[in-house]
GROMACS .gro file of C-alpha atoms in nm:
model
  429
    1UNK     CA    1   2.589   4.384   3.775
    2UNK     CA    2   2.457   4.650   4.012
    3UNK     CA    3   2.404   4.995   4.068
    4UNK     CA    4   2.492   5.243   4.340
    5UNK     CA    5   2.200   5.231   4.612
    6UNK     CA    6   1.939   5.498   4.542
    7UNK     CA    7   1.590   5.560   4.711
    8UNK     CA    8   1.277   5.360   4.699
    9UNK     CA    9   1.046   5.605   4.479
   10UNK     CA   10   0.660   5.603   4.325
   11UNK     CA   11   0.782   5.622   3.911
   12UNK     CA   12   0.635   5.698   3.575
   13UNK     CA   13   0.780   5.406   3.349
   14UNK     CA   14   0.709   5.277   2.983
   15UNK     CA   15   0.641   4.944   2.820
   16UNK     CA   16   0.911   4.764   2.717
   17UNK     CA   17   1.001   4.813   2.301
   18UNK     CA   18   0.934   4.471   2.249
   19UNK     CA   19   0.555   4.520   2.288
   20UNK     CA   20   0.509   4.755   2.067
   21UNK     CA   21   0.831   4.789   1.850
   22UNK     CA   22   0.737   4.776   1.435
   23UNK     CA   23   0.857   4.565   1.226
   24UNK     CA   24   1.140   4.766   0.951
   25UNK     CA   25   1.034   4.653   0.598
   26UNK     CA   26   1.336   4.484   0.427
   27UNK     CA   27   1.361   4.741   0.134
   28UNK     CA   28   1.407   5.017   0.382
   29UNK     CA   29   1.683   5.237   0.338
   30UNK     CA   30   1.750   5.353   0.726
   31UNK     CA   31   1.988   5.128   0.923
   32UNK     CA   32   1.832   4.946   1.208
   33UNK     CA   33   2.049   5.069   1.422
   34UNK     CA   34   1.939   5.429   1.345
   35UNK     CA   35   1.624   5.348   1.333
   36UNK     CA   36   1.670   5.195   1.717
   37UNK     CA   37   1.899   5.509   1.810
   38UNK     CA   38   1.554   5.744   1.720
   39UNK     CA   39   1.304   5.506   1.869
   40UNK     CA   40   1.460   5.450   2.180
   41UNK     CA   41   1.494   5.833   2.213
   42UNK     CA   42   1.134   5.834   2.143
   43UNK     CA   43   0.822   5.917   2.438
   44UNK     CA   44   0.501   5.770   2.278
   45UNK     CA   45   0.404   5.410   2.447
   46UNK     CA   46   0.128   5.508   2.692
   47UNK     CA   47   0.208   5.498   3.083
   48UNK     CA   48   0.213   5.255   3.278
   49UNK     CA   49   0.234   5.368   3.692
   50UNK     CA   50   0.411   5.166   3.911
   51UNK     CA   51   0.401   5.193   4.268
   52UNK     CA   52   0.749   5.127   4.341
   53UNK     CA   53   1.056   5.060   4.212
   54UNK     CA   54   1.330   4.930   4.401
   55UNK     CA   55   1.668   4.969   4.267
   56UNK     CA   56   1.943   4.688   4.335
   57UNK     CA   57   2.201   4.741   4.530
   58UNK     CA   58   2.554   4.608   4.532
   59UNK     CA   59   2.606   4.252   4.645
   60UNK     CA   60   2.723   4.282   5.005
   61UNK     CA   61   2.707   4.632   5.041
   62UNK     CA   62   2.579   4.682   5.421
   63UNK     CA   63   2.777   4.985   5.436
   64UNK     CA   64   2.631   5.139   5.133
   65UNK     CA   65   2.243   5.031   5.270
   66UNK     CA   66   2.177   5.385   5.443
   67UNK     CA   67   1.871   5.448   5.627
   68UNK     CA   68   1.679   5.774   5.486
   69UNK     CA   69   1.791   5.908   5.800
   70UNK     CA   70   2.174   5.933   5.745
   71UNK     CA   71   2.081   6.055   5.400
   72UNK     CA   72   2.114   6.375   5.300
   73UNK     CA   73   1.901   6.504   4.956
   74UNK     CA   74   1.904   6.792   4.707
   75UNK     CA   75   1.576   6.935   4.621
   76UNK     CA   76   1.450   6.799   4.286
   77UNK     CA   77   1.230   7.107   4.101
   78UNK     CA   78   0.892   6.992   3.972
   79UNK     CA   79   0.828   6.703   4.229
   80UNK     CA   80   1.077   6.497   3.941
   81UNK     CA   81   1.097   6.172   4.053
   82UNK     CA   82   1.303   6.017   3.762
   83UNK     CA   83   1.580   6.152   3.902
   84UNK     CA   84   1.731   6.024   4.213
   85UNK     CA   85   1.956   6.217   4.472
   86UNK     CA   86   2.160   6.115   4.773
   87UNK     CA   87   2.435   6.176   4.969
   88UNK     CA   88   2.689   5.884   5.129
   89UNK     CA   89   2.951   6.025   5.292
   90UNK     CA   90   3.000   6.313   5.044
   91UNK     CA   91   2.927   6.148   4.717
   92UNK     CA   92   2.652   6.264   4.586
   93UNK     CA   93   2.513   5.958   4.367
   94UNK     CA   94   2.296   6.094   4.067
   95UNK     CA   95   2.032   5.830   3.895
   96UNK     CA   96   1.832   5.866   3.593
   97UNK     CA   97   1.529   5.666   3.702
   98UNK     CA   98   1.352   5.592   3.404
   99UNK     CA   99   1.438   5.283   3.350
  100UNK     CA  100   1.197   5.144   3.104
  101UNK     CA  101   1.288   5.421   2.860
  102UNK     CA  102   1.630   5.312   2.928
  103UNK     CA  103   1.649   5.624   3.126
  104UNK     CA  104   1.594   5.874   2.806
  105UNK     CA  105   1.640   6.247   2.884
  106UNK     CA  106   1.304   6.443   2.933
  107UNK     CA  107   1.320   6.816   2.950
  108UNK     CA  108   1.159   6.809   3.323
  109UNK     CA  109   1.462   6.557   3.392
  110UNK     CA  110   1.696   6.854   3.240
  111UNK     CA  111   1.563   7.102   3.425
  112UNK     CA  112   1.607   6.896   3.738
  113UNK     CA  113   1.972   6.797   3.673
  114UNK     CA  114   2.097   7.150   3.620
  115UNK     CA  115   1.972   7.268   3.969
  116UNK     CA  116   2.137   6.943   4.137
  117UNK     CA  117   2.433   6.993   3.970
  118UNK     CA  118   2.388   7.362   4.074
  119UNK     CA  119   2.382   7.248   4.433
  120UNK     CA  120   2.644   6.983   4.447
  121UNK     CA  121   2.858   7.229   4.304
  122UNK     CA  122   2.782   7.471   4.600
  123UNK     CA  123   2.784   7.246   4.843
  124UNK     CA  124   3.095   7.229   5.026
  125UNK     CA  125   3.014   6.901   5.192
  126UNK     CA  126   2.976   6.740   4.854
  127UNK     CA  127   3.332   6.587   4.740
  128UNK     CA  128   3.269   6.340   4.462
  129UNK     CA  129   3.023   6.342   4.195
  130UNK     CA  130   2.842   6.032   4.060
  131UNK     CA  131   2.599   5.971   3.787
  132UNK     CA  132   2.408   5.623   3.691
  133UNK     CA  133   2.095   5.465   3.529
  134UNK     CA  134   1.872   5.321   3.732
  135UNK     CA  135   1.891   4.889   3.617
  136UNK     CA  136   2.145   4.708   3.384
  137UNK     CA  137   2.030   4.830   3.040
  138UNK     CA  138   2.149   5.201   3.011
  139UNK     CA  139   2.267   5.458   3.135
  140UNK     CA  140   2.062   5.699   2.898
  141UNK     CA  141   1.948   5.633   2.567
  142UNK     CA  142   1.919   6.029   2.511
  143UNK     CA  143   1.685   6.315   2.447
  144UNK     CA  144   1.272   6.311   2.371
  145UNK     CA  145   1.282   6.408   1.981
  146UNK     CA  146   0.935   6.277   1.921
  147UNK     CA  147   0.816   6.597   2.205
  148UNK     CA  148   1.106   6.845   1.983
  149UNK     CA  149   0.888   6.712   1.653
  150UNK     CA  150   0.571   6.838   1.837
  151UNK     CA  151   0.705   7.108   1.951
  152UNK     CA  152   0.837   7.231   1.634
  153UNK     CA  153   0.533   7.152   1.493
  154UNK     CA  154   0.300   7.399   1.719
  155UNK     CA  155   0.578   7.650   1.718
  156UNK     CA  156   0.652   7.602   2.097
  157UNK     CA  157   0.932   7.735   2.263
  158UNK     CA  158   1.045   7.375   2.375
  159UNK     CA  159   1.251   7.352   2.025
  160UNK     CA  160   1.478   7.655   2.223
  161UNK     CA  161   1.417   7.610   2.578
  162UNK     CA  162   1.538   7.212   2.554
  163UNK     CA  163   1.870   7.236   2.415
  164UNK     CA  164   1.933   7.596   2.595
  165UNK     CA  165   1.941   7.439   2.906
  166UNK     CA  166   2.071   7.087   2.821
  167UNK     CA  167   2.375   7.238   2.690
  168UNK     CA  168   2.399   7.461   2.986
  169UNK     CA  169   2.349   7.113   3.211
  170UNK     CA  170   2.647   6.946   3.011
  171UNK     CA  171   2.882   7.234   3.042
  172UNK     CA  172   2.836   7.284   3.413
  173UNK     CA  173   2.905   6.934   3.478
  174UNK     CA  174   3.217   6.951   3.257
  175UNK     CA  175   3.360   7.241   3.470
  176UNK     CA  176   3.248   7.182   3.792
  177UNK     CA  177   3.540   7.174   4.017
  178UNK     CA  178   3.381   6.870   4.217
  179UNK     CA  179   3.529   6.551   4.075
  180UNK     CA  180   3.286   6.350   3.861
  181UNK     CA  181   3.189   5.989   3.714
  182UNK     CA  182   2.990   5.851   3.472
  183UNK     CA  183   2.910   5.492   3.530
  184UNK     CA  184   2.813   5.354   3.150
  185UNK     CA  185   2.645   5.040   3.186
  186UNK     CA  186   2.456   4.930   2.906
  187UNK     CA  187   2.331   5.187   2.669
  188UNK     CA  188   2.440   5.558   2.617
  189UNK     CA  189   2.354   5.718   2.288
  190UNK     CA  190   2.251   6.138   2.227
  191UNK     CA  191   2.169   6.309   2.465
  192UNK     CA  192   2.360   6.049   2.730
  193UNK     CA  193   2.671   6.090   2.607
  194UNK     CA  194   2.682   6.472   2.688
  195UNK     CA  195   2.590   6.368   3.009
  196UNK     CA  196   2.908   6.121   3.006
  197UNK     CA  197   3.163   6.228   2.859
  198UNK     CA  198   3.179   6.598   3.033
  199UNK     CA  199   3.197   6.391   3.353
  200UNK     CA  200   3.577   6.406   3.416
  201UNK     CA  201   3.594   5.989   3.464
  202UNK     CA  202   3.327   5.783   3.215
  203UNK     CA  203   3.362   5.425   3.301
  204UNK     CA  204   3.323   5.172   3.065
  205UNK     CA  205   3.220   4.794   3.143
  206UNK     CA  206   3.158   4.519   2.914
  207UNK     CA  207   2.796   4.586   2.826
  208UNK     CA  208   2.909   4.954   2.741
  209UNK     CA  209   2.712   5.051   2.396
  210UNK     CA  210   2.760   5.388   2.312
  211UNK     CA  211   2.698   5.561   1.961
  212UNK     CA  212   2.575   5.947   1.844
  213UNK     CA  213   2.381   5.839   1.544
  214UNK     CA  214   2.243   6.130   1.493
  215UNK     CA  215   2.270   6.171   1.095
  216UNK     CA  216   2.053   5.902   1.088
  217UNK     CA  217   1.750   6.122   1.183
  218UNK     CA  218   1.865   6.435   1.015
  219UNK     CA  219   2.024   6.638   1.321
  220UNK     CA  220   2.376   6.675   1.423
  221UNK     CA  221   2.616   6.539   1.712
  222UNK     CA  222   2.562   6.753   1.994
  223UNK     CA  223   2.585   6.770   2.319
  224UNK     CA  224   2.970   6.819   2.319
  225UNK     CA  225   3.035   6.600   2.032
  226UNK     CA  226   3.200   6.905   1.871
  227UNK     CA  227   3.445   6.894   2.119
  228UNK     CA  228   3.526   6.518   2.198
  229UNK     CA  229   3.482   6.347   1.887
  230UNK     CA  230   3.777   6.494   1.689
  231UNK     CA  231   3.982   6.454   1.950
  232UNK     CA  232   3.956   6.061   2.018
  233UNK     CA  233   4.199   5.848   2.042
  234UNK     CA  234   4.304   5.802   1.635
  235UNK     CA  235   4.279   6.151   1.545
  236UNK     CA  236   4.026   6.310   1.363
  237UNK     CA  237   3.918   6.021   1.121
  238UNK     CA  238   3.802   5.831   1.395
  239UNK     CA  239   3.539   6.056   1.524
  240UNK     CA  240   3.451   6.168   1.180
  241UNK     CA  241   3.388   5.766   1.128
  242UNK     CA  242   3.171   5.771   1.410
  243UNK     CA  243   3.020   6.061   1.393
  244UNK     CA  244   2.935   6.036   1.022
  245UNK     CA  245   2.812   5.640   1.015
  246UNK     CA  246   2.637   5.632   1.353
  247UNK     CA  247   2.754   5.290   1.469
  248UNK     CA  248   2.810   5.197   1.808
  249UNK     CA  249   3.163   5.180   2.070
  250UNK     CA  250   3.152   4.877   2.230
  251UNK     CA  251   3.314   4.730   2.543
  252UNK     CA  252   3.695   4.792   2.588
  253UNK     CA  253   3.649   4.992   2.212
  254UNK     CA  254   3.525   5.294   2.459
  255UNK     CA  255   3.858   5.249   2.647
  256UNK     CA  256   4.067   5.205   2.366
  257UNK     CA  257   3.922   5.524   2.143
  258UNK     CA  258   3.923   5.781   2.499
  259UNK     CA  259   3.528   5.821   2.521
  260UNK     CA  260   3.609   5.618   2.851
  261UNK     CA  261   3.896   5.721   3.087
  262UNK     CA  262   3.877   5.352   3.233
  263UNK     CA  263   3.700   5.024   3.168
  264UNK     CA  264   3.606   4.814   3.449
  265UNK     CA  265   3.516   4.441   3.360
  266UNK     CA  266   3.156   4.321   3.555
  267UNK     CA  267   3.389   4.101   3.762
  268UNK     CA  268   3.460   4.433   3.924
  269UNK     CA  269   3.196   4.646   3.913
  270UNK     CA  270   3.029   4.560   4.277
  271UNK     CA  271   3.389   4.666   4.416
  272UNK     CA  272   3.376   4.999   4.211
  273UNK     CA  273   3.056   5.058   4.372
  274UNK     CA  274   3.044   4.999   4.722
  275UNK     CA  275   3.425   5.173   4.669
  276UNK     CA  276   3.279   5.533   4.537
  277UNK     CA  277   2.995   5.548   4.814
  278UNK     CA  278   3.280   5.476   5.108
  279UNK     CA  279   3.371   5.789   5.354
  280UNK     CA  280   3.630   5.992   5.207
  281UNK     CA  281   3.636   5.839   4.848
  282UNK     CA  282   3.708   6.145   4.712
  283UNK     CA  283   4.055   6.121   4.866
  284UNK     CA  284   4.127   5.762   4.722
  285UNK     CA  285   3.929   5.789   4.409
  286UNK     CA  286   4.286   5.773   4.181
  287UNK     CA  287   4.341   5.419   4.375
  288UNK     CA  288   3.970   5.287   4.352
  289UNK     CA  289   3.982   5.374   3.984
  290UNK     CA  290   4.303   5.224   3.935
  291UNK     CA  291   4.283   4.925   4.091
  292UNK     CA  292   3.908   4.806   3.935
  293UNK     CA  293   4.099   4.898   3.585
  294UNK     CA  294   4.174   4.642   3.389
  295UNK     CA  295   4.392   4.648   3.071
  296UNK     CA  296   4.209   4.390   2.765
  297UNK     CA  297   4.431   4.267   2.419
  298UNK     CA  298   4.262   4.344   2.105
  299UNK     CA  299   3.989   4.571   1.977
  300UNK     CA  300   3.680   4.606   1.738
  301UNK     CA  301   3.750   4.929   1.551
  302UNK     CA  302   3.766   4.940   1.197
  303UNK     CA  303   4.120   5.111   1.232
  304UNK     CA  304   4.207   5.018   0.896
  305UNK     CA  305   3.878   5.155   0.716
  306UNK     CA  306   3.881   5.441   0.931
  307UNK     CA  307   4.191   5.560   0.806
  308UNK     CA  308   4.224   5.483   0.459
  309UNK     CA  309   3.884   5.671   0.414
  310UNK     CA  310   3.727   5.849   0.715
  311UNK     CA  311   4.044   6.108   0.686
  312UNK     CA  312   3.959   6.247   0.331
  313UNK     CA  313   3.879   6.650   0.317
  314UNK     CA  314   3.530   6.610   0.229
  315UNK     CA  315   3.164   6.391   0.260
  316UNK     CA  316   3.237   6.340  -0.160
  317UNK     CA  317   3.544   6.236  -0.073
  318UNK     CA  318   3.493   5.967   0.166
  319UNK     CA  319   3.169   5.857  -0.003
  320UNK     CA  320   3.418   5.800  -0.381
  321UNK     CA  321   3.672   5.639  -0.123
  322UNK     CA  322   3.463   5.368   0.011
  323UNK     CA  323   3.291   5.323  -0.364
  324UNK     CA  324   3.642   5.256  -0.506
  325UNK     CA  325   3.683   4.980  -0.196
  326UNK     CA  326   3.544   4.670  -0.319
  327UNK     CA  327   3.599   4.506  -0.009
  328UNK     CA  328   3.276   4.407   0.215
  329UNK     CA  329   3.340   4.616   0.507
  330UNK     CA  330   3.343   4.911   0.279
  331UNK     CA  331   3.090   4.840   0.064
  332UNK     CA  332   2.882   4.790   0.389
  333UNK     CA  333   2.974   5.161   0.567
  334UNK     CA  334   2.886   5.293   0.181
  335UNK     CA  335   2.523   5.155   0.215
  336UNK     CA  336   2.443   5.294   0.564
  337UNK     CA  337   2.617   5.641   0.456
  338UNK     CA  338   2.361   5.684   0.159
  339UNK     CA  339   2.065   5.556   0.416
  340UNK     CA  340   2.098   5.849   0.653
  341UNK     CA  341   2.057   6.281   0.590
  342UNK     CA  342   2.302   6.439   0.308
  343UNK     CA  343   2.236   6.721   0.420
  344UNK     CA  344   2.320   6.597   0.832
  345UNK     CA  345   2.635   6.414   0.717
  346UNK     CA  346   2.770   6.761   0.571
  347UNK     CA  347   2.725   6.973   0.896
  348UNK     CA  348   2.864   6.706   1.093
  349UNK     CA  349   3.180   6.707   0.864
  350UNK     CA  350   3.159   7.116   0.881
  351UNK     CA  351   3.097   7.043   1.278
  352UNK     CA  352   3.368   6.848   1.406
  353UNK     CA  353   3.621   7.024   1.122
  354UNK     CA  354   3.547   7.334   1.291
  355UNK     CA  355   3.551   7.203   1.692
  356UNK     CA  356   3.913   7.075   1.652
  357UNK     CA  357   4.020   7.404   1.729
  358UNK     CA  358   3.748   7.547   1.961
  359UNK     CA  359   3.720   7.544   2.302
  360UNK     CA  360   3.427   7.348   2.478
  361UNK     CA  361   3.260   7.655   2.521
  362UNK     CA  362   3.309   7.792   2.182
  363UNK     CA  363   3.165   7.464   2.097
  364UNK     CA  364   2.864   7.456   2.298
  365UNK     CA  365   2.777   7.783   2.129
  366UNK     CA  366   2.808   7.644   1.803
  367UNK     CA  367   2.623   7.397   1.882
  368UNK     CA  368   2.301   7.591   1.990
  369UNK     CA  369   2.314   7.779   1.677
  370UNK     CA  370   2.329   7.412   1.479
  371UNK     CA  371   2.041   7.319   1.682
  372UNK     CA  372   1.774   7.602   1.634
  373UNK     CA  373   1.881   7.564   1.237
  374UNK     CA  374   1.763   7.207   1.214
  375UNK     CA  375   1.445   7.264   1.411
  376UNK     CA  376   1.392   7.569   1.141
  377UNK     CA  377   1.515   7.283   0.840
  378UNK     CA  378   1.342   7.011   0.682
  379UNK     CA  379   1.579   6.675   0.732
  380UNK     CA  380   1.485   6.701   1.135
  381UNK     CA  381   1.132   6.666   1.108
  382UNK     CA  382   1.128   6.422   0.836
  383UNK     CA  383   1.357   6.168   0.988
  384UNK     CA  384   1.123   6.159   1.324
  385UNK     CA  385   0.793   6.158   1.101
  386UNK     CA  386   0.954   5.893   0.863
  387UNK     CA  387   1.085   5.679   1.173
  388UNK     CA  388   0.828   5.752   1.452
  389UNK     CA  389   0.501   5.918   1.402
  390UNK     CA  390   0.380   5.822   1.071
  391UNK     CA  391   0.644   5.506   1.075
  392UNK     CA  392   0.663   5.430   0.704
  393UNK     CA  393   1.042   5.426   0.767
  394UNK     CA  394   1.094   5.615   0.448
  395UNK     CA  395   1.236   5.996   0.482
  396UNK     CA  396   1.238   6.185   0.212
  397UNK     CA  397   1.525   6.392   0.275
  398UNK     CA  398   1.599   6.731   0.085
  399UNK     CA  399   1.813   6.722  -0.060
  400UNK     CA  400   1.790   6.377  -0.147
  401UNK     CA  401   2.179   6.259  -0.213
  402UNK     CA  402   2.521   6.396  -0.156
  403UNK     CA  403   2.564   6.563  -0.498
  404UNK     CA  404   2.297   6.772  -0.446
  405UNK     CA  405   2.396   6.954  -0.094
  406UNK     CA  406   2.485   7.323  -0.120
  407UNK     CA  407   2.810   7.441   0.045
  408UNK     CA  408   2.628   7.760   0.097
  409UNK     CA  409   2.325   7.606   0.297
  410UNK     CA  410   2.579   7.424   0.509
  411UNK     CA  411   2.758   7.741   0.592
  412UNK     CA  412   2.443   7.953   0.653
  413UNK     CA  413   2.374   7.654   0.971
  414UNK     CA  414   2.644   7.801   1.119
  415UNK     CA  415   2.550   8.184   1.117
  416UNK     CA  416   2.504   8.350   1.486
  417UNK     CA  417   2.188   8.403   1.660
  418UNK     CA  418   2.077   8.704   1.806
  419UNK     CA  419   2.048   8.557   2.104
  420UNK     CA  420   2.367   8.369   2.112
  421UNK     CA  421   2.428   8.098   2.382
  422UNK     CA  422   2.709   8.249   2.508
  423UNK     CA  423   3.011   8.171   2.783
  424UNK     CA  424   2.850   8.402   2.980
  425UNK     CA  425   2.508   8.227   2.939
  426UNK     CA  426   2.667   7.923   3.030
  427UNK     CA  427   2.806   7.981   3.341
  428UNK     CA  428   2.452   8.176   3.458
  429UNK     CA  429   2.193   8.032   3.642
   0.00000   0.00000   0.00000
């Protein structure tokens, strides 16, 4: 398992969770996996410098070994170097290079994205558009909420500037005219997943985990997820079932539901890469995909479940569904359902009922206005104090269960802005 050939760089990296990971009391009532999703999106272990990291490269892949001479780089803003540029041959090959943080989304990383993107786009020269994680374990874990829970905190403009531009980053890649892939290795939550799936090809492999738990911390599936989750493979019970419970897509399950356009086993992943990083891929990129596809019987999703329940017309709805379901697979999605936001699981219903019928643009806008209502709420800041600042792993969400959620405080989430992320703000610089 390799990735595309990147630069030798100085890096900032983090400790590995292991060493400093707590322990989740048994009586808790957030879902380890949410409570993973937040603290892997998290900033707070202290630094530790490295003086170089050296990515690996494919197995074999002389042609792909390019001196710094015969490479050709895009500025990165801010001296970033957690995000790696180069040019082979007219791909321009993207890393996230924070490896550690299983390659989480900071807002200097942001800010440097949009302007390569920016470039790329421009740059005539540039024919295919690739985007990786730097090492086996992600390909981005998502966005810095612990910084957005400061932020909020002082009153900073951070809680407007951060998903201003990351939105504006997501929808420029999703319209750029430049073909584009995602290469999802490993881990791709939040954040990450707006930075797959408006790539026009999101390859999946077999340590693909990709999830937007984002009820779990009181917020909302962004990033896109209006767009793309109701319209996964299944209809629209299948992305309300993942958008509403948080758990991950695994594997040839990203295949299957259409987060991935293709899923390429590890077996051939090294040809995949030394393939997208040959002269003229852009012209055989249809061929290369094709022929490192493979086709895999059977599938992990609760189709079943999902149906029978994750189709109803409301959050009460689903939630008496699944209480009527005696059977253990029910009972199960129940409990993590009544361990994550009310309040979250409602705008995520309102969300993706609504984003059927918009247009990724329309959506985006949406969106924005969802976001700057959540860092004005209470659930937000709660679910990152609960889960990573003060760590008692107890939020005490308001409201505090499903019966108690006003229809009206949903709909006022939704309200414009006066200033309005708009098409037009979009597509500017």
């Amino acid at each position: 398992a390799h990735c595309l050939p990147v630069r030798r760089v100085h890096t900032r990296v983090f400790a590995t969770l292991a060493s400093f990971c707590p322990p989740l009391p048994v009586h808790t009532r957030v879902s380890l996996r949410a409570f993973l999703f937040v603290f892997l999106f998290s900033n707070r272990t202290p630094p530790i410098m490295l003086s170089r990291l050296v990515p690996r490269m494919p197995i074999g892949s002389s042609a792909c070994r390019l001196s710094l001479a015969s490479q050709r780089h895009f500025a990165s803003p801010s001296g970033s170097e957690e995000v790696q540029v180069a040019n082979h041959h007219g791909t321009c090959v993207v890393t996230l290079s924070r490896p550690k943080a299983l390659n989480a989304l900071n807002y200097p990383m942001v800010e440097t994205l949009k302007s390569v993107v920016e470039q790329a786009d421009a740059d005539p020269d540039t024919k295919l558009f690739v985007m990786q994680g730097a090492g086996d374990k992600a390909f981005c874990a998502g966005g810095d909420v612990v910084a957005l829970y400061h932020a909020k905190k002082a009153g900073d403009d951070l809680t407007r500037a951060f998903f201003w531009d990351e939105y504006k980053l997501d929808y420029r890649i999703a319209t750029m005219p430049t073909p584009s892939v995602a290469l999802m290795k490993g881990i791709t939550m939040g954040g990450g997943m707006g930075l797959l799936f408006n790539n026009r090809y999101k390859i999946a492999t077999n340590s693909s985990r990709c999830a937007m738990p984002e009820t779990g911390i009181g917020f909302f599936c962004d990033v896109g997820g209006s767009y793309f989750l109701p319209r996964l493979n299944g209809g629209h019970a299948v992305g309300n079932y993942y958008a509403l419970t948080g758990v991950p897509i695994r594997g040839i399950d990203a295949y299957k539901t259409g987060v991935a356009t293709h899923y390429v086993p590890e077996e051939n992943w090294d040809k995949l890469t030394r393939g997208l990083v040959e002269p003229n891929a852009h012209a055989s990129l249809e061929d290369l995909l094709s022929d490192c596809h493979r086709e895999e019987e059977g599938h992990s999703v609760p189709l079943d479940l999902i149906h029978k329940h994750f189709g109803k017309k409301s959050v009460p709805a689903i939630i008496e569904s699944l209480a009527q379901d005696e059977s253990a697979e029910a009972q199960k999605t129940l409990a993590k359902l009544r361990g994550v936001s009310p309040f979250s699981l409602f705008v995520v219903f309102e969300q993706l009922k609504r984003g059927k019928d918009m247009s990724l643009a329309e959506c985006f806008q949406m969106e924005f206005r969802l976001s700057q209502a959540f860092m004005r709420g209470h659930d937000f800041s709660e679910g990152v104090r609960a889960l990573l600042v003060d760590k008692d792993n107890s939020p005490q969400w308001q409201p505090s269960s499903i019966e108690n959620v006003s229809d009206a405080d949903v709909q006022r989430y939704f309200e414009p802005l006066p200033n309005d992320l708009t098409e037009q703000e979009l597509t500017s610089k």
